Structure formats: C-alpha cells, structure tokens
Amino acid sequence: MSVDRKPVVVIIGAGFGGLAAARGLRGAPVEVIVVDRANHHTFQPLLYQVATAGLSAPQIASPIRHILRAQKNARVLLGDAIAIDAAGRRVHLADGEIAFDYLVVATGLTHSYFGKSAWAQHAPGLKTLDDALEIRGRILTAFERAERETDVAKRAAWLTFVVIGGGPTGVELAGTLAEIARHTLTDEFRSIDPAQARVLLLEGGSRVLSTYPETLSTRAARQLERLGVEVRVGAHVSGVDDAGVSIDAGESIRARTVLWAAGVQATALAQSLPGPRDKLGRMLVTPTLQLPEADSIFVIGDLASVTQDDKPVPGVAYAAKQMGAYVAHAIAQRVRGGEFKTSIPPFRYRDRGSLATIGRKAAVAVFPGGIRLSGLIAWWTWLLVHIFFLIGFRNRITTMVDWMLAYVTHQRHARLILADTATRDVGNRRS
Amino acid sequence: MSVDRKPVVVIIGAGFGGLAAARGLRGAPVEVIVVDRANHHTFQPLLYQVATAGLSAPQIASPIRHILRAQKNARVLLGDAIAIDAAGRRVHLADGEIAFDYLVVATGLTHSYFGKSAWAQHAPGLKTLDDALEIRGRILTAFERAERETDVAKRAAWLTFVVIGGGPTGVELAGTLAEIARHTLTDEFRSIDPAQARVLLLEGGSRVLSTYPETLSTRAARQLERLGVEVRVGAHVSGVDDAGVSIDAGESIRARTVLWAAGVQATALAQSLPGPRDKLGRMLVTPTLQLPEADSIFVIGDLASVTQDDKPVPGVAYAAKQMGAYVAHAIAQRVRGGEFKTSIPPFRYRDRGSLATIGRKAAVAVFPGGIRLSGLIAWWTWLLVHIFFLIGFRNRITTMVDWMLAYVTHQRHARLILADTATRDVGNRRS
C-alpha cells in the first residue's frame, strides 16, 4: 500500500452495526465507503409498528447519507452487493465493483422458510420497510374484503390472522393485530364486527419468547391471551398456501393473512465469504470478529455467529452496535500501528437487557443482574429506550406524539393501502 | 320503490366532492354507499410534498371509513368501479355490482398524455399517493445514480430534471425540486454537487399559471428563476423517452427524470356514462349537476364540465366540495318531497380564490374582488388554508411541525426510496 493513499474500508450494510462501524472510524486515517441497497437506515425494532399502520415508514427511517453527512472521510453509495472476492479484495455490486483494504460485512439476516420457499409469497416476513408496507396492505385489505364478502366461511377466512413464530417479532405482531381488531377499527364497519377477528400465534417450541426467562414467557402468553390472541405452542407448521396454514397434527386453519416471524438465515451475499458458517449460514468469526480465512474481512451484527461464555451473542440491535464500534476501533488501531498489528483484545459483548412489547400497555423486559419487568412499567421502559435509540430528532418527537395519541385513542395514523407501485393499473392491485 | 326500503345513494370516489356529498346526506332518509378503489381520502393539494419527500404519505391521507365512521347511514366499500349501467341503475365493480337509486360520480380526472400513452412510463404524473411515491423514488434515485456515475454526460442526465406543464402542480414540483437540489442535499454527496442539478419547467403556452392573472404569472416565473428553475414557455413537447424529452423546435434535453403535469382527462369509467362530454371526456351536466340523459345520476368535481357566467368552474378542491354539498341537498330534497320534485335551484359556484405555492417562502394567490398576493404573505396564507383543510387533527399538527422544521432547516423528512413492493427481489428494483 502506498503511503499516499489512505486505506479504504468498505462497509456493506447501514443497519445498527454498519452505521456504528462507520461512525467509529470518523477520526481515523481511512476512507470509509458505506454501501447499502436501500438509501435509508431502518429502525428495525419498530418495523412492526409500520406493518400494523401505527407509524409511517419515514418515521422509523433516515437517509444514510444524511446521517453521515458531516463525516468527511465517509461516503455513501446506493448499491447492491452481490458477491465478495476475498482474495482479490473486491466487492462485486450488481452494477460495478469496489476495491477494499478492509471490509466490514454488516448485512444482517433475511427470512428463512426452512427450505419451503413457496411459502414466502403467502406469509411475508418483517425485515425491511418494504416488508412492513406489504404486510400493512394485507392486513388492512383483509378487513376491507371481509366487509364485502357475503359467504360466511370466506368472510371468516378474511377475518382470521395467523402469525407464525413466537419470538419478539411474532409476539409484537400478534398483540398489535389483536388491538387493531378489538379497538382501532371498532365503529368503522357495517357488515362485519372487526372485534370478531381471530388472531393466532403459532410457536413450534414449548413457549413464546423462548430466549427470555420462563416466568416472562408465561406472563407474555397471558397478556396476549388477555388481548384476545390464541397462543398455540408446540404447533409445527407443515404447510402454508393462499387458503391458510396446516399444522403437523393434521389441523388446517383457514386464514387469508399469514405472517412469518419464524426463521432467519444469512443472505445470498454471505455465500461468497470464505470460511466456516453455522446452519443458518451465519459466519463463524474469530474472537476479534474477523473471518478466520480472510483477516481483512470483519463480520458483525446478526450475520456473525459469536459465542461468549458458552452462550451465543443475541442478534439484537445493541450487540450489532457494540460490534460495529469494536471493529472500527480495531481497524483504526491496525491502520495507525502498521499492517496486522495483532494486540487488540477480543470483542466482549455487554448485555444491556432485552425488551419485547406485547400490546399497547404491556411488555416484558429482562436486564442483567436478574431484573425483570412486565406489564405497564416494562412498556414505558420499552417506549423510552426505543425513542432514545431512534435516529433523528423529528422522528423522536413525532413518534412520541403518535404513541401518546394511540395510547389514549387507540387510533393508528398510517392506515393506508397503497397499490403495487410498479404498476398503476388498478386491475393489478394486489388482492 | 317500496315504502320500507330507503333509497340507496351510491357515491363513487371519496375525494373532496364525494366526501362532501356523503357528509351532506348524513341526516337524510337514505342509505349512502361510498365506493373508492383506495381505502383512503387523499389531500391532493399536498401530493407534491409527498412526491418531493417533504411529507409522508399518511400525513396527507385518511382512511375513508374512519372519516365516516360516525355517520350511521353511510357505509364504505373498497371497490373498483368499472362501468355504469345507467338504465339498469347499477354500478359494475371489478368483483361485483351495486344497485342504486341515485348515483354521484366523483371520480375526478387522470393524466392525459395527449394520445401518447407510451410517454406515461417515462414521465409519471401526480394524481394519487402511488404516483407521489413513484415520483419520490425517481427523484431520490436520480441523485444516488449521479453519485456513482463516472461518465460526465450520463451524470449530467441524472442531474437534469424536467417538469412538463406550467400549471400549479408543475410550478410546485419544479420549485420544490430546485430547493431540494440547492438546499436539502447540499453536504451529503461526495462526487456530485447537487446544487448543480438543472431543473427545467416546460410550458406549451405563453406563460406559467395561465389561469391566474398575468401579473401573478410573471411573479411566479421570476420566483422560480430565483430558485434556479429554467422556465421555458412556448415549449411544446414532441417526444418523451427514457433518455429525456424533445421539444418541437428540434431541441433535445437529456434528462433521466421527467415529470408530467401537463394534461388531464376523464377516467375510463366515465366512458360508460350516457350523454355529451367535452374533449377531455368531462361530462356536460345540467345546471343541477345531473346528466341530461339520466337524471338519477349526478356528476361532480373535476369530472363535471360546468360553466358559469361563460366561464368554466375550475377543477379545484372547494369547487368539488361545493358541488358535493349541493347534490347531497338536492337528493335529500327529492327524497323527502317524493319522486322527481324539480324545484331545486341550480348550482352556483362561489369562488374563494386560488393559491399556488412556488417554494419554501413564495407563492401567489388571487381572491375574489381582485385581491392578489405574492411572496411570503401568500405563502403563509397558503400554509394556513391548507392546514385548515387537511382532514385529521394529528395530520394538521404533524404537518405544521414538518413545515416549521423545513422552513428553518430545509430538511425533508420522508426521503425514502422504497422498492417495488410487489417483489422483494432486489434485482428487480426500479432503476
């Protein structure tokens, strides 16, 4: 490397991890290039609010180049990374390529349908804003279709909603769906009573929120049931089509709206990375978050499989942030100290707790040291933490306003069904 | 008609006219059925703000059934009206039909490309929220593409924006585009200087805002030029493709982003209505807003061609509202007084003035009696009027907040590029 040119650090993905890595390099003598296939950073923990028409998409997203505008050593490019040439130190984009000296892969995970890719069109997942808007359209359209449907069985199918997967996302979706049906839409229909809608949460394991302490799982299940959600554990889904879902025990549930929150896996990009990976495709990294076979490549966030004290580091937002800050520091150290100086301590995850909301007034939370909260106080904690972490002053203000209003009125302020924007032919509007 | 059954009034379209008609019938002994192919009422005057990433879509839209929830004689159906059987008194939907005793057609107008339908994909218009999001995506993507483009001519084409049509919509779009380029995006790129973007407004006639007094046209043009817009009058567009536009005089402008604000026409639905229409397909109605050949059918809003004192009633929001209120009253009178009582005075439009905004601080306004405003005071008037007419308390509050913030900071809070939501395959992302 010539003395004149600064080392180039390419960061793929501007989620929590990628952004933290970029910002962590702001004083370092490097050129940072952030590449994302979207122009915006998304606050994923609130995607379920967009999916359930409670918040608008822009409220939980910020343009990446706006976030990094003041960081002079950083540039932002809109691009789709297709493959990584580790030996040649290049990232191949759909329409170009970028050479790197160091690479940080922070692309997260995508949905896994356990090999049944045909299920994807019938049961959308919730990872991106586009996912959220797709789901929102399906939920709102289901009630509209039910209102016009005269056949009793077909109407019931439109008013049956199934959420597959009892982790935090599934719990949040199911709880909020029940609130919409029982409270938000109450006076607005003439043929149907939205409160009669069925909301089912199907979990294959023995309890919802299986990564939480068992007492909190029990409380969450109870709060869901109080909201009117039918919680089914030990329910393994064997089939999903446009009529509904089948469960292993031979049961069929007729439901026109099915949402997927049950499985994740690495994206296709990760397949081109060298080295070992786990069964979800996540990369096994060294204690310093590098690929064992390519030490110029770091993997952080959900895509990294990191074990600490015999437990996996969870795929949560602040784990990604901590990893991003760590690799920024590691890279800066190397660059300042010369090539491959190796005296950087291993990454150490600091658990700050977990929060999952269930409905308008309920949540569960667990913090280090055994502190557990549930119910309303957990919900307020959850609210404040999420508002704090939202990027952008205006987003915080308007999100707080919307929450106050929704808390009091049950109203949701983003109840729009938008057509497939690729075609304005109304005949092609999704049903 | 039996004495027991209430007369059914079907209203197609829940824009300003259709909603006013529905609400006007709230005390009447009728059953009101509002049909719209969208689930939301859109505040069209602010569509250009969504198209330019200044407001989010939900801020200017409200669910129709939420607006009418308290009106017990009204029901709302999501449906796409395909044709009207005037003799049989039925509305044919894409998936059903509805019988009526009275029909109010309030479907507005759609874009006209003067017969050149191939232009539509290259130059989207701005009539619906879907249009606005399409345009927003194209504008933001253009700057992103320019940032990555190394070829000088291609980069210049990405940084050239053409707006066709110098009426209020075109003026608003062009002015706001110029502000985005010169102010909003200033620090955020590294290869390009967004302030170097060209924004052209092409008007076929001799002046922009041709329906306004000439002095205001001149002021508007000057304010646009001060913002950096190149205003071209007498410019007739002869071709539009993905490389740009051609103007009659043989000139070609290379521009990857072209927006259409130049022509309107009736939608396909109107073709099935009986009776005379003008060259835009608008229905010629009687002085009581009925179709001359089918007196159970009223046409209001932009779709109605109404002349008053030898001048056409303009296709503006409050004309539609006045017509909607009028037909509601006319129908209620008939229903109470028995069949076809004819002593209802003709519709009389009360001009309340016209407002067009040009940029962040500039607008022009003309009111009855010759009062004209321009510049900052016109802009404040415009702001207050539009806030007042926005439906929904929360929408007013957040829109005011966004305007204050934008006024001070130039920032725009909805700068999202979203993929074609019909497919999550990134390879199909629109370029």
mmCIF file of C-alpha atoms in Angstrom, chain A residues 111-394:
data_model
loop_
_atom_site.group_PDB
_atom_site.id
_atom_site.type_symbol
_atom_site.label_atom_id
_atom_site.label_comp_id
_atom_site.label_asym_id
_atom_site.label_seq_id
_atom_site.Cartn_x
_atom_site.Cartn_y
_atom_site.Cartn_z
ATOM 1 C CA HIS A 111 -36.190 -14.736 6.256
ATOM 2 C CA SER A 112 -35.885 -18.487 6.246
ATOM 3 C CA TYR A 113 -38.800 -20.654 5.318
ATOM 4 C CA PHE A 114 -36.904 -23.807 6.230
ATOM 5 C CA GLY A 115 -36.445 -24.701 2.596
ATOM 6 C CA LYS A 116 -40.099 -24.107 1.664
ATOM 7 C CA SER A 117 -39.526 -21.035 -0.468
ATOM 8 C CA ALA A 118 -43.028 -21.341 -1.919
ATOM 9 C CA TRP A 119 -44.371 -20.230 1.441
ATOM 10 C CA ALA A 120 -42.785 -16.808 1.094
ATOM 11 C CA GLN A 121 -45.472 -15.292 -1.104
ATOM 12 C CA HIS A 122 -48.230 -16.422 1.242
ATOM 13 C CA ALA A 123 -46.538 -15.497 4.501
ATOM 14 C CA PRO A 124 -44.423 -12.376 4.251
ATOM 15 C CA GLY A 125 -41.804 -11.736 6.909
ATOM 16 C CA LEU A 126 -40.765 -8.472 8.503
ATOM 17 C CA LYS A 127 -37.176 -7.400 7.939
ATOM 18 C CA THR A 128 -37.370 -4.269 5.820
ATOM 19 C CA LEU A 129 -39.670 -1.317 5.294
ATOM 20 C CA ASP A 130 -40.865 -2.881 2.071
ATOM 21 C CA ASP A 131 -41.865 -5.958 4.069
ATOM 22 C CA ALA A 132 -43.698 -3.745 6.541
ATOM 23 C CA LEU A 133 -45.687 -1.969 3.837
ATOM 24 C CA GLU A 134 -46.568 -5.284 2.194
ATOM 25 C CA ILE A 135 -47.859 -6.614 5.490
ATOM 26 C CA ARG A 136 -49.743 -3.423 6.249
ATOM 27 C CA GLY A 137 -51.515 -3.636 2.913
ATOM 28 C CA ARG A 138 -52.509 -7.240 3.511
ATOM 29 C CA ILE A 139 -53.852 -6.607 7.000
ATOM 30 C CA LEU A 140 -55.952 -3.593 6.024
ATOM 31 C CA THR A 141 -57.168 -5.225 2.823
ATOM 32 C CA ALA A 142 -58.300 -8.297 4.736
ATOM 33 C CA PHE A 143 -60.805 -6.256 6.736
ATOM 34 C CA GLU A 144 -61.961 -4.487 3.573
ATOM 35 C CA ARG A 145 -62.512 -7.805 1.820
ATOM 36 C CA ALA A 146 -64.352 -9.205 4.793
ATOM 37 C CA GLU A 147 -66.704 -6.228 4.724
ATOM 38 C CA ARG A 148 -67.726 -7.045 1.159
ATOM 39 C CA GLU A 149 -67.797 -10.830 1.468
ATOM 40 C CA THR A 150 -71.227 -12.401 1.773
ATOM 41 C CA ASP A 151 -70.136 -16.038 2.089
ATOM 42 C CA VAL A 152 -69.793 -16.755 5.802
ATOM 43 C CA ALA A 153 -66.822 -19.128 5.540
ATOM 44 C CA LYS A 154 -64.905 -16.857 3.201
ATOM 45 C CA ARG A 155 -65.556 -13.896 5.429
ATOM 46 C CA ALA A 156 -64.250 -15.810 8.421
ATOM 47 C CA ALA A 157 -61.075 -16.610 6.482
ATOM 48 C CA TRP A 158 -60.547 -12.912 5.773
ATOM 49 C CA LEU A 159 -61.012 -12.238 9.473
ATOM 50 C CA THR A 160 -58.506 -14.860 10.566
ATOM 51 C CA PHE A 161 -54.890 -13.783 11.016
ATOM 52 C CA VAL A 162 -52.083 -16.209 11.721
ATOM 53 C CA VAL A 163 -48.643 -15.201 12.947
ATOM 54 C CA ILE A 164 -46.039 -17.957 12.726
ATOM 55 C CA GLY A 165 -43.208 -17.721 15.226
ATOM 56 C CA GLY A 166 -43.357 -16.811 18.915
ATOM 57 C CA GLY A 167 -40.229 -14.703 19.254
ATOM 58 C CA PRO A 168 -40.368 -10.956 19.929
ATOM 59 C CA THR A 169 -41.436 -10.070 16.384
ATOM 60 C CA GLY A 170 -44.263 -12.593 16.326
ATOM 61 C CA VAL A 171 -45.440 -11.572 19.768
ATOM 62 C CA GLU A 172 -45.433 -7.895 18.818
ATOM 63 C CA LEU A 173 -47.304 -8.505 15.579
ATOM 64 C CA ALA A 174 -49.920 -10.749 17.153
ATOM 65 C CA GLY A 175 -50.549 -8.429 20.079
ATOM 66 C CA THR A 176 -50.890 -5.389 17.862
ATOM 67 C CA LEU A 177 -53.152 -7.189 15.403
ATOM 68 C CA ALA A 178 -55.471 -8.052 18.243
ATOM 69 C CA GLU A 179 -55.545 -4.419 19.335
ATOM 70 C CA ILE A 180 -56.379 -3.258 15.830
ATOM 71 C CA ALA A 181 -59.262 -5.670 15.591
ATOM 72 C CA ARG A 182 -60.662 -5.040 19.059
ATOM 73 C CA HIS A 183 -60.095 -1.318 19.421
ATOM 74 C CA THR A 184 -58.908 0.627 16.423
ATOM 75 C CA LEU A 185 -61.476 -0.435 13.886
ATOM 76 C CA THR A 186 -64.497 -0.850 16.128
ATOM 77 C CA ASP A 187 -67.073 1.574 14.713
ATOM 78 C CA GLU A 188 -65.934 1.648 11.180
ATOM 79 C CA PHE A 189 -67.562 -1.323 9.514
ATOM 80 C CA ARG A 190 -71.191 -2.098 8.847
ATOM 81 C CA SER A 191 -71.279 -5.741 7.792
ATOM 82 C CA ILE A 192 -68.522 -7.126 9.985
ATOM 83 C CA ASP A 193 -67.545 -6.694 13.593
ATOM 84 C CA PRO A 194 -63.774 -6.454 13.482
ATOM 85 C CA ALA A 195 -63.591 -7.478 17.125
ATOM 86 C CA GLN A 196 -64.656 -10.949 15.988
ATOM 87 C CA ALA A 197 -61.424 -11.388 14.097
ATOM 88 C CA ARG A 198 -59.281 -14.306 15.201
ATOM 89 C CA VAL A 199 -55.593 -13.785 15.791
ATOM 90 C CA LEU A 200 -53.490 -16.897 16.249
ATOM 91 C CA LEU A 201 -49.837 -17.061 17.259
ATOM 92 C CA LEU A 202 -48.221 -20.374 16.371
ATOM 93 C CA GLU A 203 -44.986 -21.314 18.117
ATOM 94 C CA GLY A 204 -43.187 -24.591 17.410
ATOM 95 C CA GLY A 205 -41.356 -24.678 20.740
ATOM 96 C CA SER A 206 -42.800 -25.095 24.188
ATOM 97 C CA ARG A 207 -43.164 -21.414 24.980
ATOM 98 C CA VAL A 208 -43.217 -17.989 23.360
ATOM 99 C CA LEU A 209 -40.197 -15.728 23.858
ATOM 100 C CA SER A 210 -38.062 -18.820 24.377
ATOM 101 C CA THR A 211 -34.887 -16.762 24.815
ATOM 102 C CA TYR A 212 -36.414 -14.978 27.808
ATOM 103 C CA PRO A 213 -36.728 -16.352 31.365
ATOM 104 C CA GLU A 214 -39.623 -18.747 31.674
ATOM 105 C CA THR A 215 -41.653 -16.572 34.042
ATOM 106 C CA LEU A 216 -41.662 -13.792 31.462
ATOM 107 C CA SER A 217 -42.700 -16.187 28.728
ATOM 108 C CA THR A 218 -45.658 -17.154 30.856
ATOM 109 C CA ARG A 219 -46.590 -13.544 31.506
ATOM 110 C CA ALA A 220 -46.295 -12.650 27.848
ATOM 111 C CA ALA A 221 -48.552 -15.528 26.877
ATOM 112 C CA ARG A 222 -51.086 -14.426 29.441
ATOM 113 C CA GLN A 223 -51.022 -10.827 28.275
ATOM 114 C CA LEU A 224 -51.517 -11.994 24.717
ATOM 115 C CA GLU A 225 -54.472 -14.105 25.692
ATOM 116 C CA ARG A 226 -55.955 -11.177 27.572
ATOM 117 C CA LEU A 227 -55.710 -9.226 24.325
ATOM 118 C CA GLY A 228 -57.611 -11.988 22.573
ATOM 119 C CA VAL A 229 -54.738 -13.757 20.835
ATOM 120 C CA GLU A 230 -54.968 -17.549 20.615
ATOM 121 C CA VAL A 231 -51.477 -18.712 21.596
ATOM 122 C CA ARG A 232 -50.568 -22.192 20.377
ATOM 123 C CA VAL A 233 -47.266 -23.708 21.428
ATOM 124 C CA GLY A 234 -45.861 -26.954 20.117
ATOM 125 C CA ALA A 235 -47.522 -26.073 16.835
ATOM 126 C CA HIS A 236 -45.315 -27.022 13.904
ATOM 127 C CA VAL A 237 -46.431 -25.566 10.601
ATOM 128 C CA SER A 238 -46.359 -28.127 7.809
ATOM 129 C CA GLY A 239 -47.909 -26.098 5.022
ATOM 130 C CA VAL A 240 -48.727 -22.524 4.006
ATOM 131 C CA ASP A 241 -50.779 -21.563 0.960
ATOM 132 C CA ASP A 242 -53.240 -18.873 -0.009
ATOM 133 C CA ALA A 243 -56.033 -20.623 1.879
ATOM 134 C CA GLY A 244 -54.218 -20.760 5.193
ATOM 135 C CA VAL A 245 -51.859 -22.950 7.199
ATOM 136 C CA SER A 246 -51.628 -26.604 8.144
ATOM 137 C CA ILE A 247 -50.214 -27.704 11.463
ATOM 138 C CA ASP A 248 -48.416 -31.010 11.907
ATOM 139 C CA ALA A 249 -51.138 -32.594 13.969
ATOM 140 C CA GLY A 250 -53.297 -32.553 10.840
ATOM 141 C CA GLU A 251 -55.155 -29.365 11.607
ATOM 142 C CA SER A 252 -55.882 -26.757 8.958
ATOM 143 C CA ILE A 253 -56.580 -23.148 9.746
ATOM 144 C CA ARG A 254 -58.286 -21.149 7.043
ATOM 145 C CA ALA A 255 -56.681 -17.717 7.058
ATOM 146 C CA ARG A 256 -56.142 -15.278 4.239
ATOM 147 C CA THR A 257 -53.470 -13.345 6.132
ATOM 148 C CA VAL A 258 -50.453 -15.221 7.386
ATOM 149 C CA LEU A 259 -47.327 -13.519 8.679
ATOM 150 C CA TRP A 260 -43.907 -15.112 9.075
ATOM 151 C CA ALA A 261 -41.718 -14.470 12.065
ATOM 152 C CA ALA A 262 -40.301 -17.949 12.457
ATOM 153 C CA GLY A 263 -36.952 -18.297 10.822
ATOM 154 C CA VAL A 264 -33.922 -16.357 9.684
ATOM 155 C CA GLN A 265 -30.867 -17.166 7.633
ATOM 156 C CA ALA A 266 -27.907 -15.467 6.016
ATOM 157 C CA THR A 267 -28.482 -13.628 2.753
ATOM 158 C CA ALA A 268 -27.083 -14.857 -0.531
ATOM 159 C CA LEU A 269 -24.143 -12.466 -0.297
ATOM 160 C CA ALA A 270 -22.675 -14.424 2.608
ATOM 161 C CA GLN A 271 -22.309 -17.500 0.451
ATOM 162 C CA SER A 272 -19.335 -15.915 -1.271
ATOM 163 C CA LEU A 273 -17.476 -15.387 2.012
ATOM 164 C CA PRO A 274 -14.766 -17.917 2.767
ATOM 165 C CA GLY A 275 -14.735 -19.998 5.911
ATOM 166 C CA PRO A 276 -16.996 -21.885 8.262
ATOM 167 C CA ARG A 277 -20.595 -20.957 8.919
ATOM 168 C CA ASP A 278 -23.388 -22.277 11.132
ATOM 169 C CA LYS A 279 -26.572 -23.938 9.953
ATOM 170 C CA LEU A 280 -28.280 -20.591 9.418
ATOM 171 C CA GLY A 281 -25.396 -19.511 7.192
ATOM 172 C CA ARG A 282 -24.021 -17.127 9.804
ATOM 173 C CA MET A 283 -20.246 -16.729 9.660
ATOM 174 C CA LEU A 284 -18.125 -18.143 12.445
ATOM 175 C CA VAL A 285 -15.691 -15.384 13.311
ATOM 176 C CA THR A 286 -12.538 -15.157 15.411
ATOM 177 C CA PRO A 287 -12.698 -13.526 18.855
ATOM 178 C CA THR A 288 -11.756 -10.313 17.053
ATOM 179 C CA LEU A 289 -14.720 -10.656 14.659
ATOM 180 C CA GLN A 290 -12.541 -11.423 11.627
ATOM 181 C CA LEU A 291 -13.043 -14.241 9.180
ATOM 182 C CA PRO A 292 -10.528 -16.936 10.071
ATOM 183 C CA GLU A 293 -9.564 -17.357 6.427
ATOM 184 C CA ALA A 294 -9.517 -13.672 5.453
ATOM 185 C CA ASP A 295 -8.295 -11.362 8.145
ATOM 186 C CA SER A 296 -9.060 -8.190 6.188
ATOM 187 C CA ILE A 297 -12.768 -9.064 6.444
ATOM 188 C CA PHE A 298 -14.830 -8.448 9.577
ATOM 189 C CA VAL A 299 -18.369 -9.700 10.030
ATOM 190 C CA ILE A 300 -20.642 -8.043 12.581
ATOM 191 C CA GLY A 301 -24.260 -7.957 13.655
ATOM 192 C CA ASP A 302 -26.768 -10.703 13.011
ATOM 193 C CA LEU A 303 -24.625 -12.275 10.299
ATOM 194 C CA ALA A 304 -21.835 -13.022 12.781
ATOM 195 C CA SER A 305 -22.015 -16.139 14.910
ATOM 196 C CA VAL A 306 -20.281 -15.144 18.136
ATOM 197 C CA THR A 307 -20.160 -17.222 21.289
ATOM 198 C CA GLN A 308 -19.351 -15.797 24.685
ATOM 199 C CA ASP A 309 -19.194 -17.764 27.927
ATOM 200 C CA ASP A 310 -20.725 -20.681 26.039
ATOM 201 C CA LYS A 311 -23.743 -18.664 25.060
ATOM 202 C CA PRO A 312 -24.467 -17.106 21.682
ATOM 203 C CA VAL A 313 -24.400 -13.345 21.485
ATOM 204 C CA PRO A 314 -28.003 -12.473 20.618
ATOM 205 C CA GLY A 315 -28.959 -10.907 17.314
ATOM 206 C CA VAL A 316 -30.129 -7.670 18.835
ATOM 207 C CA ALA A 317 -29.558 -4.065 17.876
ATOM 208 C CA TYR A 318 -27.070 -3.086 20.534
ATOM 209 C CA ALA A 319 -24.990 -6.206 20.067
ATOM 210 C CA ALA A 320 -24.584 -5.077 16.466
ATOM 211 C CA LYS A 321 -23.738 -1.562 17.622
ATOM 212 C CA GLN A 322 -21.118 -2.820 20.035
ATOM 213 C CA MET A 323 -19.570 -4.980 17.342
ATOM 214 C CA GLY A 324 -19.542 -2.078 14.919
ATOM 215 C CA ALA A 325 -17.796 0.183 17.371
ATOM 216 C CA TYR A 326 -15.322 -2.590 18.168
ATOM 217 C CA VAL A 327 -14.266 -3.274 14.572
ATOM 218 C CA ALA A 328 -13.934 0.445 13.903
ATOM 219 C CA HIS A 329 -11.527 0.634 16.800
ATOM 220 C CA ALA A 330 -9.689 -2.489 15.667
ATOM 221 C CA ILE A 331 -9.270 -1.217 12.125
ATOM 222 C CA ALA A 332 -8.145 2.200 13.283
ATOM 223 C CA GLN A 333 -5.554 0.583 15.549
ATOM 224 C CA ARG A 334 -4.195 -1.509 12.709
ATOM 225 C CA VAL A 335 -4.009 1.390 10.349
ATOM 226 C CA ARG A 336 -2.197 3.596 12.812
ATOM 227 C CA GLY A 337 0.089 0.865 14.054
ATOM 228 C CA GLY A 338 1.005 -0.568 10.693
ATOM 229 C CA GLU A 339 -0.084 -3.739 8.985
ATOM 230 C CA PHE A 340 -1.574 -6.523 11.022
ATOM 231 C CA LYS A 341 -0.604 -5.395 14.477
ATOM 232 C CA THR A 342 -2.318 -8.019 16.496
ATOM 233 C CA SER A 343 -2.535 -6.824 20.039
ATOM 234 C CA ILE A 344 -6.214 -5.981 20.001
ATOM 235 C CA PRO A 345 -8.271 -7.550 22.776
ATOM 236 C CA PRO A 346 -11.141 -9.792 21.716
ATOM 237 C CA PHE A 347 -14.686 -8.481 21.390
ATOM 238 C CA ARG A 348 -16.680 -8.565 24.576
ATOM 239 C CA TYR A 349 -20.472 -8.225 24.433
ATOM 240 C CA ARG A 350 -22.077 -6.273 27.262
ATOM 241 C CA ASP A 351 -25.623 -7.373 27.777
ATOM 242 C CA ARG A 352 -27.953 -4.467 28.317
ATOM 243 C CA GLY A 353 -31.142 -6.454 28.563
ATOM 244 C CA SER A 354 -33.992 -7.452 26.329
ATOM 245 C CA LEU A 355 -37.355 -5.888 25.794
ATOM 246 C CA ALA A 356 -40.370 -7.163 23.967
ATOM 247 C CA THR A 357 -43.641 -5.330 23.749
ATOM 248 C CA ILE A 358 -46.922 -7.165 23.571
ATOM 249 C CA GLY A 359 -49.542 -4.546 23.157
ATOM 250 C CA ARG A 360 -50.443 -1.013 23.909
ATOM 251 C CA LYS A 361 -49.828 -1.309 27.631
ATOM 252 C CA ALA A 362 -47.836 -4.447 28.101
ATOM 253 C CA ALA A 363 -44.326 -5.677 27.636
ATOM 254 C CA VAL A 364 -41.723 -7.834 29.237
ATOM 255 C CA ALA A 365 -38.151 -6.866 29.962
ATOM 256 C CA VAL A 366 -35.139 -8.574 31.449
ATOM 257 C CA PHE A 367 -31.927 -6.824 32.424
ATOM 258 C CA PRO A 368 -28.516 -8.019 33.574
ATOM 259 C CA GLY A 369 -28.451 -8.917 37.221
ATOM 260 C CA GLY A 370 -31.813 -10.606 37.031
ATOM 261 C CA ILE A 371 -34.045 -7.558 36.970
ATOM 262 C CA ARG A 372 -37.293 -8.428 35.305
ATOM 263 C CA LEU A 373 -40.205 -6.227 34.463
ATOM 264 C CA SER A 374 -43.558 -6.919 32.980
ATOM 265 C CA GLY A 375 -46.752 -5.101 32.287
ATOM 266 C CA LEU A 376 -47.089 -1.362 32.120
ATOM 267 C CA ILE A 377 -43.731 -0.398 33.658
ATOM 268 C CA ALA A 378 -41.953 -2.636 31.172
ATOM 269 C CA TRP A 379 -43.910 -0.969 28.411
ATOM 270 C CA TRP A 380 -42.874 2.518 29.490
ATOM 271 C CA THR A 381 -39.244 1.362 29.716
ATOM 272 C CA TRP A 382 -39.529 -0.106 26.263
ATOM 273 C CA LEU A 383 -41.045 3.107 24.939
ATOM 274 C CA LEU A 384 -38.324 5.350 26.343
ATOM 275 C CA VAL A 385 -35.489 3.104 25.225
ATOM 276 C CA HIS A 386 -36.808 2.908 21.685
ATOM 277 C CA ILE A 387 -37.463 6.615 21.448
ATOM 278 C CA PHE A 388 -33.934 7.223 22.678
ATOM 279 C CA PHE A 389 -32.399 4.973 20.078
ATOM 280 C CA LEU A 390 -34.423 6.283 17.181
ATOM 281 C CA ILE A 391 -32.230 8.298 14.937
ATOM 282 C CA GLY A 392 -33.374 11.778 14.292
ATOM 283 C CA PHE A 393 -34.878 14.473 16.435
ATOM 284 C CA ARG A 394 -38.031 14.847 14.407
#
